[in-house]
PDB file of C-alpha atoms in Angstrom:
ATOM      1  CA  UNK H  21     -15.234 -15.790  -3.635  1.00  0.00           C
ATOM      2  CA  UNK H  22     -13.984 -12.085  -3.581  1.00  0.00           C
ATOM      3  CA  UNK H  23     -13.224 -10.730  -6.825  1.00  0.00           C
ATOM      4  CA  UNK H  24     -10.359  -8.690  -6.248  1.00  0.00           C
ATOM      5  CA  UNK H  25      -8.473  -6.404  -9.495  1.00  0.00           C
ATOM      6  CA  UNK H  26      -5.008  -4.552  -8.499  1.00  0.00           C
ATOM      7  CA  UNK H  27      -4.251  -1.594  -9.815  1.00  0.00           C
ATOM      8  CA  UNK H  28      -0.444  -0.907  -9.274  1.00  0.00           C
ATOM      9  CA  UNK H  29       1.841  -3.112  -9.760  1.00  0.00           C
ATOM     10  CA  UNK H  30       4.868  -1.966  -8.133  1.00  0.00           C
ATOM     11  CA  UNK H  31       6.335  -2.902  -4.652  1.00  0.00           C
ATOM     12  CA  UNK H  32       2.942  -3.197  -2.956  1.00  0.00           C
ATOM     13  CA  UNK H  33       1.188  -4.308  -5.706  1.00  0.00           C
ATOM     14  CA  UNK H  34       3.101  -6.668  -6.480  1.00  0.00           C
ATOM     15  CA  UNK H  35       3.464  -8.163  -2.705  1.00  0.00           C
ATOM     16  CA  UNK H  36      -0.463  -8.113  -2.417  1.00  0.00           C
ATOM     17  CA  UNK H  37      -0.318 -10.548  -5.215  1.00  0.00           C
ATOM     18  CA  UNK H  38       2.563 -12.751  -3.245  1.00  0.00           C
ATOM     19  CA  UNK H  39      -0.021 -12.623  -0.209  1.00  0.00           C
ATOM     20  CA  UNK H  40      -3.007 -13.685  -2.175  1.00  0.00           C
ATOM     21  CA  UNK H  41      -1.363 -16.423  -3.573  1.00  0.00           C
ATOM     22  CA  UNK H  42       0.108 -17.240  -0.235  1.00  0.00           C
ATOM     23  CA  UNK H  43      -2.768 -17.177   1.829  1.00  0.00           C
ATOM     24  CA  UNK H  44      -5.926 -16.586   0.172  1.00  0.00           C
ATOM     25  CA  UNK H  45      -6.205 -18.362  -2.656  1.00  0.00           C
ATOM     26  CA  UNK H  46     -10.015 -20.276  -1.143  1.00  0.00           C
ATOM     27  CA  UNK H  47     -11.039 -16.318  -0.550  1.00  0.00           C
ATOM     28  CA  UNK H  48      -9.834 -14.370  -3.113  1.00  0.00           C
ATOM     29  CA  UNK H  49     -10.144 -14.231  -7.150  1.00  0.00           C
ATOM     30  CA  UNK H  50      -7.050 -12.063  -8.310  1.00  0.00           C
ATOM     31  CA  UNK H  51      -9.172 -11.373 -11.857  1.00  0.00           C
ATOM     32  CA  UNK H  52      -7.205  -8.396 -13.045  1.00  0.00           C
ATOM     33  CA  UNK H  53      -3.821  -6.543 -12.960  1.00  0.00           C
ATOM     34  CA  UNK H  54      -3.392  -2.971 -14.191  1.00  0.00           C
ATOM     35  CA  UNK H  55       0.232  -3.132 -14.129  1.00  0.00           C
ATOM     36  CA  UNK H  56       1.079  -0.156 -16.406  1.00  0.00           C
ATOM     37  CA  UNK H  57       3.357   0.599 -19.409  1.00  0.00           C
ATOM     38  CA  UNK H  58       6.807   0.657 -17.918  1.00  0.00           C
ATOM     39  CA  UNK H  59       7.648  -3.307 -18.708  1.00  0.00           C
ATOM     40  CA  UNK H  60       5.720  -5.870 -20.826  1.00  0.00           C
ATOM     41  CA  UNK H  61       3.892  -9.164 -19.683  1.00  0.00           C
ATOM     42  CA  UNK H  62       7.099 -10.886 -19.912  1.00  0.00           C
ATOM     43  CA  UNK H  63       8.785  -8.188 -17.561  1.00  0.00           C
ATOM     44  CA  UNK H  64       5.853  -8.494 -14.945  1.00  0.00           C
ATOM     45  CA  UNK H  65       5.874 -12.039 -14.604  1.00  0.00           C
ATOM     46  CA  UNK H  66       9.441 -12.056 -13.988  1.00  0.00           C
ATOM     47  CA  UNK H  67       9.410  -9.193 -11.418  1.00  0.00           C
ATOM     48  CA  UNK H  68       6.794 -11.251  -9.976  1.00  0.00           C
ATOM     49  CA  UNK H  69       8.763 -14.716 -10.320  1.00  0.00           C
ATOM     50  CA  UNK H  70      12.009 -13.522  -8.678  1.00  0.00           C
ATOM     51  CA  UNK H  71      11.950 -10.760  -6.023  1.00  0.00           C
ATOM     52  CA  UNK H  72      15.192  -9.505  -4.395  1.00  0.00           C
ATOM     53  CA  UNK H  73      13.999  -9.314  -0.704  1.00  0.00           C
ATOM     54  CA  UNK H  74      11.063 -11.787  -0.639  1.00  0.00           C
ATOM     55  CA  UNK H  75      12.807 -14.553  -3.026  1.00  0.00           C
ATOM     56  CA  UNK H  76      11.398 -16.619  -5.760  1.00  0.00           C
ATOM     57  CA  UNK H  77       7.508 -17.746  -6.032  1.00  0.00           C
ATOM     58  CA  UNK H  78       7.460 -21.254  -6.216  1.00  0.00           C
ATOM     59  CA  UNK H  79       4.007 -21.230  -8.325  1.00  0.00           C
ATOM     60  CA  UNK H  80       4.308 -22.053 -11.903  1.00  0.00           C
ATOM     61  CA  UNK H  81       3.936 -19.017 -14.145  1.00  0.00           C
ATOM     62  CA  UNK H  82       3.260 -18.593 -17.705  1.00  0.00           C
ATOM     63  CA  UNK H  83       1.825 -15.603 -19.920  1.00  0.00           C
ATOM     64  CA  UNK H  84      -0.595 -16.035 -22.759  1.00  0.00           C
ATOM     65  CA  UNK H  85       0.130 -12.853 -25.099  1.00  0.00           C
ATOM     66  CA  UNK H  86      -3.277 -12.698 -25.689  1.00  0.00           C
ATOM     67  CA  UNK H  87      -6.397 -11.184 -24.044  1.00  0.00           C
ATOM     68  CA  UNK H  88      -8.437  -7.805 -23.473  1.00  0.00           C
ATOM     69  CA  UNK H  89      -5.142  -5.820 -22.604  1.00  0.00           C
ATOM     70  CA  UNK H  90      -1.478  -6.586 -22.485  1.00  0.00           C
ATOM     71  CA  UNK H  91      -2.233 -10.408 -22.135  1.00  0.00           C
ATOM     72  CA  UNK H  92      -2.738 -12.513 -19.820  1.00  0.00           C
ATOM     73  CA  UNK H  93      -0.477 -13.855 -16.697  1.00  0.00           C
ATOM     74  CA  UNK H  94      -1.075 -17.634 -16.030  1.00  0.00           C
ATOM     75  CA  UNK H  95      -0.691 -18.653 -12.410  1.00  0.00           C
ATOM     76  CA  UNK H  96      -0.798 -22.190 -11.485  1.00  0.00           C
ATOM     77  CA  UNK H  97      -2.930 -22.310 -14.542  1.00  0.00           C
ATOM     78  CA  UNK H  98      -5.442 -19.498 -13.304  1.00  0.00           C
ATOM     79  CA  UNK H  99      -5.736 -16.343 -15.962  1.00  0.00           C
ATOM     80  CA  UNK H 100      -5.038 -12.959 -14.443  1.00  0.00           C
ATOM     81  CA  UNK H 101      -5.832 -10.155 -17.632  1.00  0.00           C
ATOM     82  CA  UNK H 102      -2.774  -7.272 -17.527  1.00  0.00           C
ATOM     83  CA  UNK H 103      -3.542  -3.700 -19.035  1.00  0.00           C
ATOM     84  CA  UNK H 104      -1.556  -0.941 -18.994  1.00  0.00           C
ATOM     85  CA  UNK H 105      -4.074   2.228 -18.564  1.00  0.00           C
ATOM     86  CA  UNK H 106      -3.252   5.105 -16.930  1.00  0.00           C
ATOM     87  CA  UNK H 107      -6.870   6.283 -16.192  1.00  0.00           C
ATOM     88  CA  UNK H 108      -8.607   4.089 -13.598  1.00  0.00           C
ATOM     89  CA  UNK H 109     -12.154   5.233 -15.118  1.00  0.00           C
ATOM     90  CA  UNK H 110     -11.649   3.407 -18.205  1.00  0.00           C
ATOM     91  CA  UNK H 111     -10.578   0.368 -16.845  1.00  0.00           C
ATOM     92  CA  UNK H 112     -12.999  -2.730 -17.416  1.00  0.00           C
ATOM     93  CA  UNK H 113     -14.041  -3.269 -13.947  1.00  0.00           C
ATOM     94  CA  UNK H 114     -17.530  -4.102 -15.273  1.00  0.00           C
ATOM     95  CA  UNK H 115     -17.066  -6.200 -17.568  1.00  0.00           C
ATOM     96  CA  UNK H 116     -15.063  -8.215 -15.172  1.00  0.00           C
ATOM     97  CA  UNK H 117     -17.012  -7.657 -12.695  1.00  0.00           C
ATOM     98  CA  UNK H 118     -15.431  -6.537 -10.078  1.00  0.00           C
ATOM     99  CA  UNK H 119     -15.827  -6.676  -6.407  1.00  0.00           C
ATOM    100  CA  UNK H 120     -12.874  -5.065  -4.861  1.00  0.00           C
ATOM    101  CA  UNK H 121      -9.990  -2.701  -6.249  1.00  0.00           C
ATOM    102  CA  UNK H 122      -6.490  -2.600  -4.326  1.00  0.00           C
ATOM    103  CA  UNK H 123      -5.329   0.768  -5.230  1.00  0.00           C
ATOM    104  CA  UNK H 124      -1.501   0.715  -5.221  1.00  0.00           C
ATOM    105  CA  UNK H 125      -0.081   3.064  -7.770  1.00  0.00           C
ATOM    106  CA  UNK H 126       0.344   6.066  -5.223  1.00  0.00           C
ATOM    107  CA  UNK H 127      -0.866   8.358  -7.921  1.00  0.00           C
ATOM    108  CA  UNK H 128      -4.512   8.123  -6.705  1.00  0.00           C
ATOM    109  CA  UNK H 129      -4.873   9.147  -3.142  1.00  0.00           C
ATOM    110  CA  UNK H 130      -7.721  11.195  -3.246  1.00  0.00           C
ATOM    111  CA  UNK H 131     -11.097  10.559  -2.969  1.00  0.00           C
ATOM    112  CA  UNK H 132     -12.185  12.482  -6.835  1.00  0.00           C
ATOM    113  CA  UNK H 133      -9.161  10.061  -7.689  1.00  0.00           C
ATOM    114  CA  UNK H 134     -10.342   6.739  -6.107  1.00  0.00           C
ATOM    115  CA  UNK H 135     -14.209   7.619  -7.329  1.00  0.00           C
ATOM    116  CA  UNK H 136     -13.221   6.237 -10.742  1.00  0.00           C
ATOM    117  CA  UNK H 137     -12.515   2.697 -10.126  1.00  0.00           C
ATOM    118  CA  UNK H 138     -16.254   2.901  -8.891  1.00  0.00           C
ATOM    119  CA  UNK H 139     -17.052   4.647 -12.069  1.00  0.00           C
ATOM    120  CA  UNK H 140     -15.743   2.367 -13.880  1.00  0.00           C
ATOM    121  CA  UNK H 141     -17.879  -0.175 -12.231  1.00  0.00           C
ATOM    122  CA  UNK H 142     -15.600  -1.345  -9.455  1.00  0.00           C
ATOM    123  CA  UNK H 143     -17.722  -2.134  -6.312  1.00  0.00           C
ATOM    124  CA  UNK H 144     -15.068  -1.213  -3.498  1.00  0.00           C
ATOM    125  CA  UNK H 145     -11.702   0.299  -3.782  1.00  0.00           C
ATOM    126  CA  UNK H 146      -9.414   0.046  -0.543  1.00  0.00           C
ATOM    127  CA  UNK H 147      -6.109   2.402  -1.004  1.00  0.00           C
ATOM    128  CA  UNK H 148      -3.051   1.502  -0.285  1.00  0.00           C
ATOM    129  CA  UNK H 149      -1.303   4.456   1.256  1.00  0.00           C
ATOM    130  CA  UNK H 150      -3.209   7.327   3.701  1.00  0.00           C
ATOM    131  CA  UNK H 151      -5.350   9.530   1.943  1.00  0.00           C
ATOM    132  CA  UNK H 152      -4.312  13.099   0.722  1.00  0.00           C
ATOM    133  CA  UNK H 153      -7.958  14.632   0.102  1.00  0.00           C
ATOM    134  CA  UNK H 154     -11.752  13.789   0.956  1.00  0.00           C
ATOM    135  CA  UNK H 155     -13.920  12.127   3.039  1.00  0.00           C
ATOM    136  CA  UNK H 156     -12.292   8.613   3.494  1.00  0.00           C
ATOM    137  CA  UNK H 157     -12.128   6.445   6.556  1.00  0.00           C
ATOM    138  CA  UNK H 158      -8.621   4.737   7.501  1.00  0.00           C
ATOM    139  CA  UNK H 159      -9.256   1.549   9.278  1.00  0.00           C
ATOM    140  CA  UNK H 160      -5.914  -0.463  10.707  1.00  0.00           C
ATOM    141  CA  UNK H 161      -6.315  -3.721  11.328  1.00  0.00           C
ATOM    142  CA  UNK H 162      -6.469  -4.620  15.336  1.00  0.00           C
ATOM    143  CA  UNK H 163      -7.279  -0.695  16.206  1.00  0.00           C
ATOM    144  CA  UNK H 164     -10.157   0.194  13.872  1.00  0.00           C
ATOM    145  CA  UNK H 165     -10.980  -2.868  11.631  1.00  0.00           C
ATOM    146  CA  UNK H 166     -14.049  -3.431  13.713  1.00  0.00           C
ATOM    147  CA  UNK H 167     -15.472  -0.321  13.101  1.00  0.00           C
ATOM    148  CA  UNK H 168     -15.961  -0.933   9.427  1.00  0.00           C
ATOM    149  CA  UNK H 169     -19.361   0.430   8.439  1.00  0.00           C
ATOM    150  CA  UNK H 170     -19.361  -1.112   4.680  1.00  0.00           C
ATOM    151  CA  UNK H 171     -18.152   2.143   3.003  1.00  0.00           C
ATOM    152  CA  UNK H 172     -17.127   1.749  -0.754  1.00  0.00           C
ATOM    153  CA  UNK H 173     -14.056   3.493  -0.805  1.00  0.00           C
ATOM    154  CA  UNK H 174     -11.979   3.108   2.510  1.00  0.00           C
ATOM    155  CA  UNK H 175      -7.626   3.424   3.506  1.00  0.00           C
ATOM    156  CA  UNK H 176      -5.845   0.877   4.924  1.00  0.00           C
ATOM    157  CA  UNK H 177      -2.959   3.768   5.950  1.00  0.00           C
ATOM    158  CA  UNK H 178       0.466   3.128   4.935  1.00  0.00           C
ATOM    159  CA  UNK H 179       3.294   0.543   6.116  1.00  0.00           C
ATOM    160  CA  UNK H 180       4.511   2.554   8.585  1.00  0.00           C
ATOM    161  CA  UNK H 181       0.638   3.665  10.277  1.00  0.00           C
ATOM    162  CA  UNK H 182       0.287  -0.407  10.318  1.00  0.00           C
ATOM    163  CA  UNK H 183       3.298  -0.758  12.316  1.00  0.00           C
ATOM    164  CA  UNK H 184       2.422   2.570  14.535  1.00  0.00           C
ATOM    165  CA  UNK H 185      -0.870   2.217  15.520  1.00  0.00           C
ATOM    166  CA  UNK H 186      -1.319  -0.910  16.766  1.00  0.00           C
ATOM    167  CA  UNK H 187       0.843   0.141  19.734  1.00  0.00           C
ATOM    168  CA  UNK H 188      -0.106   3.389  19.940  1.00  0.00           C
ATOM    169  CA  UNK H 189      -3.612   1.707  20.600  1.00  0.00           C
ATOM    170  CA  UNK H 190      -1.965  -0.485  23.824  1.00  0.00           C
ATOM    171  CA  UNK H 191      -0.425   2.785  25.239  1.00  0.00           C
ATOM    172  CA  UNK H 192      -3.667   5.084  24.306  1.00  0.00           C
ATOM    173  CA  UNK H 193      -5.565   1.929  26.202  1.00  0.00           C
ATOM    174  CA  UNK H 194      -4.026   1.083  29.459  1.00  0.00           C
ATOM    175  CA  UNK H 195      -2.246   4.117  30.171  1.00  0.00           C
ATOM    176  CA  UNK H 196      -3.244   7.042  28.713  1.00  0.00           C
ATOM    177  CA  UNK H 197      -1.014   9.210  25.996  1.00  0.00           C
ATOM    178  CA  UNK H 198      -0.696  12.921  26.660  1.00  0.00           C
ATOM    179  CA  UNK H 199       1.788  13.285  23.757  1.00  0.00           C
ATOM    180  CA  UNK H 200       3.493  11.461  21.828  1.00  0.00           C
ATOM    181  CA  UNK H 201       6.634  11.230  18.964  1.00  0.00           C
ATOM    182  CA  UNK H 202       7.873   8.520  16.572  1.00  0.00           C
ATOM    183  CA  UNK H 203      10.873   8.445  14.588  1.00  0.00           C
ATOM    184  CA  UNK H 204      10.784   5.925  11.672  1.00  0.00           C
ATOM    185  CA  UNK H 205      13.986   3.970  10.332  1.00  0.00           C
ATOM    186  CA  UNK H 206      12.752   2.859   6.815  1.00  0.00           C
ATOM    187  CA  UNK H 207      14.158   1.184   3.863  1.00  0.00           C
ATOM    188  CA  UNK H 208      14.346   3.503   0.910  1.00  0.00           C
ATOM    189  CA  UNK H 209      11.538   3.743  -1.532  1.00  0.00           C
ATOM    190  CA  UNK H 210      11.214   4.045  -5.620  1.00  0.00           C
ATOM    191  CA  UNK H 211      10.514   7.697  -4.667  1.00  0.00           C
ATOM    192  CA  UNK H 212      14.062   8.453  -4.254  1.00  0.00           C
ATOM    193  CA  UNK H 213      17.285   8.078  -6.353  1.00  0.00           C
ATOM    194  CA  UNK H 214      19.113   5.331  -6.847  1.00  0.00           C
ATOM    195  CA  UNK H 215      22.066   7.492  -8.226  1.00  0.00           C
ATOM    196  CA  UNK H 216      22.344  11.684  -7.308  1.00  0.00           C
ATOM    197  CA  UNK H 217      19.891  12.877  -9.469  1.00  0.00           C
ATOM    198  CA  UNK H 218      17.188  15.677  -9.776  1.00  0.00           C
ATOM    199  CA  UNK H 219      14.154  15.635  -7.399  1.00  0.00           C
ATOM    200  CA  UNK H 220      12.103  18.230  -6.144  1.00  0.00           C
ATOM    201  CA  UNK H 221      13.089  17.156  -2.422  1.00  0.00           C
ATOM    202  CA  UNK H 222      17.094  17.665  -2.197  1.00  0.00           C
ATOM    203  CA  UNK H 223      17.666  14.888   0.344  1.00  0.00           C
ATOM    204  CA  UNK H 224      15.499  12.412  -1.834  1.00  0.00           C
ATOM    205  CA  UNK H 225      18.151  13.573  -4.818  1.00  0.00           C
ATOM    206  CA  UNK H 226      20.968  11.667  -2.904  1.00  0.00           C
ATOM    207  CA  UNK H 227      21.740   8.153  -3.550  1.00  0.00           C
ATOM    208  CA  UNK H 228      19.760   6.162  -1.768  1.00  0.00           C
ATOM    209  CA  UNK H 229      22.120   3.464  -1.289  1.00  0.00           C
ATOM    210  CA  UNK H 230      24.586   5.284   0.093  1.00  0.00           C
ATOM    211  CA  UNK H 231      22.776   7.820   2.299  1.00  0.00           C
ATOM    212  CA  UNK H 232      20.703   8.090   5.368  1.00  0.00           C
ATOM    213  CA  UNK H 233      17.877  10.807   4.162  1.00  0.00           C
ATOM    214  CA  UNK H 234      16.142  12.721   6.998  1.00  0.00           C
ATOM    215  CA  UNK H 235      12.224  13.312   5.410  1.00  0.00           C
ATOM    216  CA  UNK H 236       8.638  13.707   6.851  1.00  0.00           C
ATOM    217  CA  UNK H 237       5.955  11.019   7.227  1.00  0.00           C
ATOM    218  CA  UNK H 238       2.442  11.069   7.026  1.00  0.00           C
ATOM    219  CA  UNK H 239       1.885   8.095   9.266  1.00  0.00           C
ATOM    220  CA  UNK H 240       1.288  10.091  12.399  1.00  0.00           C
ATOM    221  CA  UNK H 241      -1.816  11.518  11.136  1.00  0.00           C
ATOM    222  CA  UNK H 242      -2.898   8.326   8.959  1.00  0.00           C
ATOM    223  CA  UNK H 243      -2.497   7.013  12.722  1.00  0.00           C
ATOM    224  CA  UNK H 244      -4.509   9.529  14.595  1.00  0.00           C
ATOM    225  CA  UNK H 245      -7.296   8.807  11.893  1.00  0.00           C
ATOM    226  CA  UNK H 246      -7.581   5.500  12.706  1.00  0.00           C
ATOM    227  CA  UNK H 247      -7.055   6.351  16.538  1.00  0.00           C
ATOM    228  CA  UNK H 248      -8.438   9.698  17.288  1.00  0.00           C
ATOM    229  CA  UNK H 249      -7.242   9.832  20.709  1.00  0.00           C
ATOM    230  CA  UNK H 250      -4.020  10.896  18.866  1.00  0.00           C
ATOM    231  CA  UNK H 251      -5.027  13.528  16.823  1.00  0.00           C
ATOM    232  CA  UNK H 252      -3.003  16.836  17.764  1.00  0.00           C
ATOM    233  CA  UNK H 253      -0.687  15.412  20.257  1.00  0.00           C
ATOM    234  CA  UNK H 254       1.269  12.584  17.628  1.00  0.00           C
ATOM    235  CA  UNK H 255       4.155  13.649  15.851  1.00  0.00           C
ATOM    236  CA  UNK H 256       7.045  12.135  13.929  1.00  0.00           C
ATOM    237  CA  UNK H 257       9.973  12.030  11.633  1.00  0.00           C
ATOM    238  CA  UNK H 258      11.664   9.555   8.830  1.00  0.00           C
ATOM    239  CA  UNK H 259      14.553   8.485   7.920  1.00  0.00           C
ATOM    240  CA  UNK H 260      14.999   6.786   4.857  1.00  0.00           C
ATOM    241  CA  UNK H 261      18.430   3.935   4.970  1.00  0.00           C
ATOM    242  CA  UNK H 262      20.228   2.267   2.712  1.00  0.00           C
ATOM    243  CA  UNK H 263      18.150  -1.253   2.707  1.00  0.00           C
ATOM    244  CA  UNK H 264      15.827  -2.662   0.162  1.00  0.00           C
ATOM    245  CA  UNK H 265      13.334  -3.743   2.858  1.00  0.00           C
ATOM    246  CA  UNK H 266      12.816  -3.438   6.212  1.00  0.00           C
ATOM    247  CA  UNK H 267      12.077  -0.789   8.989  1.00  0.00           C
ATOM    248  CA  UNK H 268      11.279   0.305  12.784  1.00  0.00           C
ATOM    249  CA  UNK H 269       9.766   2.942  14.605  1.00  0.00           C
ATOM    250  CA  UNK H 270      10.435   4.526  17.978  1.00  0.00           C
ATOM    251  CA  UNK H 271       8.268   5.833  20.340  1.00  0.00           C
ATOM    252  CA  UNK H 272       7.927   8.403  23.300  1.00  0.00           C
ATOM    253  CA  UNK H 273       5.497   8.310  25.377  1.00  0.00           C
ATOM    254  CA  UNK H 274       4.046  11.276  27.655  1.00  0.00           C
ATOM    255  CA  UNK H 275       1.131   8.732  29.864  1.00  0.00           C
ATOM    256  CA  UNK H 276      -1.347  10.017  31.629  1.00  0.00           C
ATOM    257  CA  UNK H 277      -1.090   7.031  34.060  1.00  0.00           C
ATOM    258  CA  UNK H 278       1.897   5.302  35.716  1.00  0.00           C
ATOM    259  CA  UNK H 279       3.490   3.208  34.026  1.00  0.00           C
ATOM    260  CA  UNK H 280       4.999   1.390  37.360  1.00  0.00           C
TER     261      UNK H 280
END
């Protein structure tokens, strides 16, 4: 059985966890949770327990307050350690030992950055979100996946690449692409403001809730990565909307082929 530690435990974090318990529990060994120091072990388990979009988790949870970090998160009687340390080098990987660490945070996107969960004795690290700097594959699942060579540190892209790509791979395929442009219609993201309020992107500054917030995306080139029949010829744009969850991307298509 994989052991697998998180470290993140926000939106994505957080929904990894749902997933694991959801569908791999015979696979996967969620050992470890570095969650961070904005909430306690009580605040995590209920932000795991009851989730506005995604509902409430029907396993039974408990916490133990108790254990190497923060304590310890009780899942259908399974132990899952919390910390709250904001350098992945000095995390315990280890000593727990450690097979695979879901990088989720959004802080560490580089490859200097996502060397330390190996450092600190990780085996594997697969990020979260595309990668900023360094020499990191992105693998999507049904365009790339089989192409995975066994590297340590790899990216699976972002939510948006995931939802790009895979038809991006149909049109690159059958027909051809010449050029191409997406537009993305996303839910907004912790990034932006809730209320007006000071960020060093203006149009993130605007309430979220009540705003539709033109803003770049990286998926494009996460997506020519993973497909590098793309690269030069894929561009796109974002906008974020006032919904918790949810979005949709639109192509057009330049083929090479016919299409009729």
């Amino acid at each position: 059985m994989l052991r697998v530690a998180i470290n993140g435990y926000g939106r994505i974090g957080r929904l990894a966890h749902r997933v694991i318990l959801e569908r791999f529990t015979k696979d996967i060994d969620l050992v470890a949770v570095n969650a961070g120091s904005s909430t306690d072990i009580k605040g995590w388990m209920y932000l795991l327990k009851y989730d506005t979009a995604y509902g409430t988790l029907k396993n039974n949870l408990s916490i133990k307050e108790e254990g190497k970090g923060i304590g310890k998160l009780i899942v259908d009687g399974k132990p899952i350690e919390f910390f709250a340390i904001k350098e992945p080098k000095e995390l315990p990987w280890e000593d727990l030992n450690i097979d695979v660490v879901i990088e989720s945070t959004g802080h560490f996107e580089t490859e200097a950055g996502l060397k330390m969960h190996l450092e600190a004795g990780a085996r594997a690290v697969v990020l979260s979100a595309p990668v900023k700097e360094g020499d990191i594959n992105t693998y999507v699942w049904s365009v790339n996946g089989g192409k995975y060579q066994g590297e340590k540190i790899i990216s699976n892209a972002s939510c948006t690449t995931n939802c790009i790509a895979p038809v991006a791979k149909v049109m690159v395929d059958y027909f051809g692409v010449e050029k191409a442009m997406m537009s993305t219609i996303h839910g907004y993201t912790s990034d932006q403001r809730l209320q007006d309020g000071g960020h060093k992107d203006y149009r993130r500054a605007r309430a979220a809730s009540q705003n539709i917030v033109p803003t770049s995306t990286g998926a494009t080139i996460a997506a020519s990565k993973a497909l590098p029949e793309l690269e030069g010829i894929f561009t796109g744009l974002a906008f974020r909307v006032p919904v918790v969850v949810g979005s949709l991307s639109d192509f057009t298509f330049v083929t090479k082929k016919n299409t009729t």
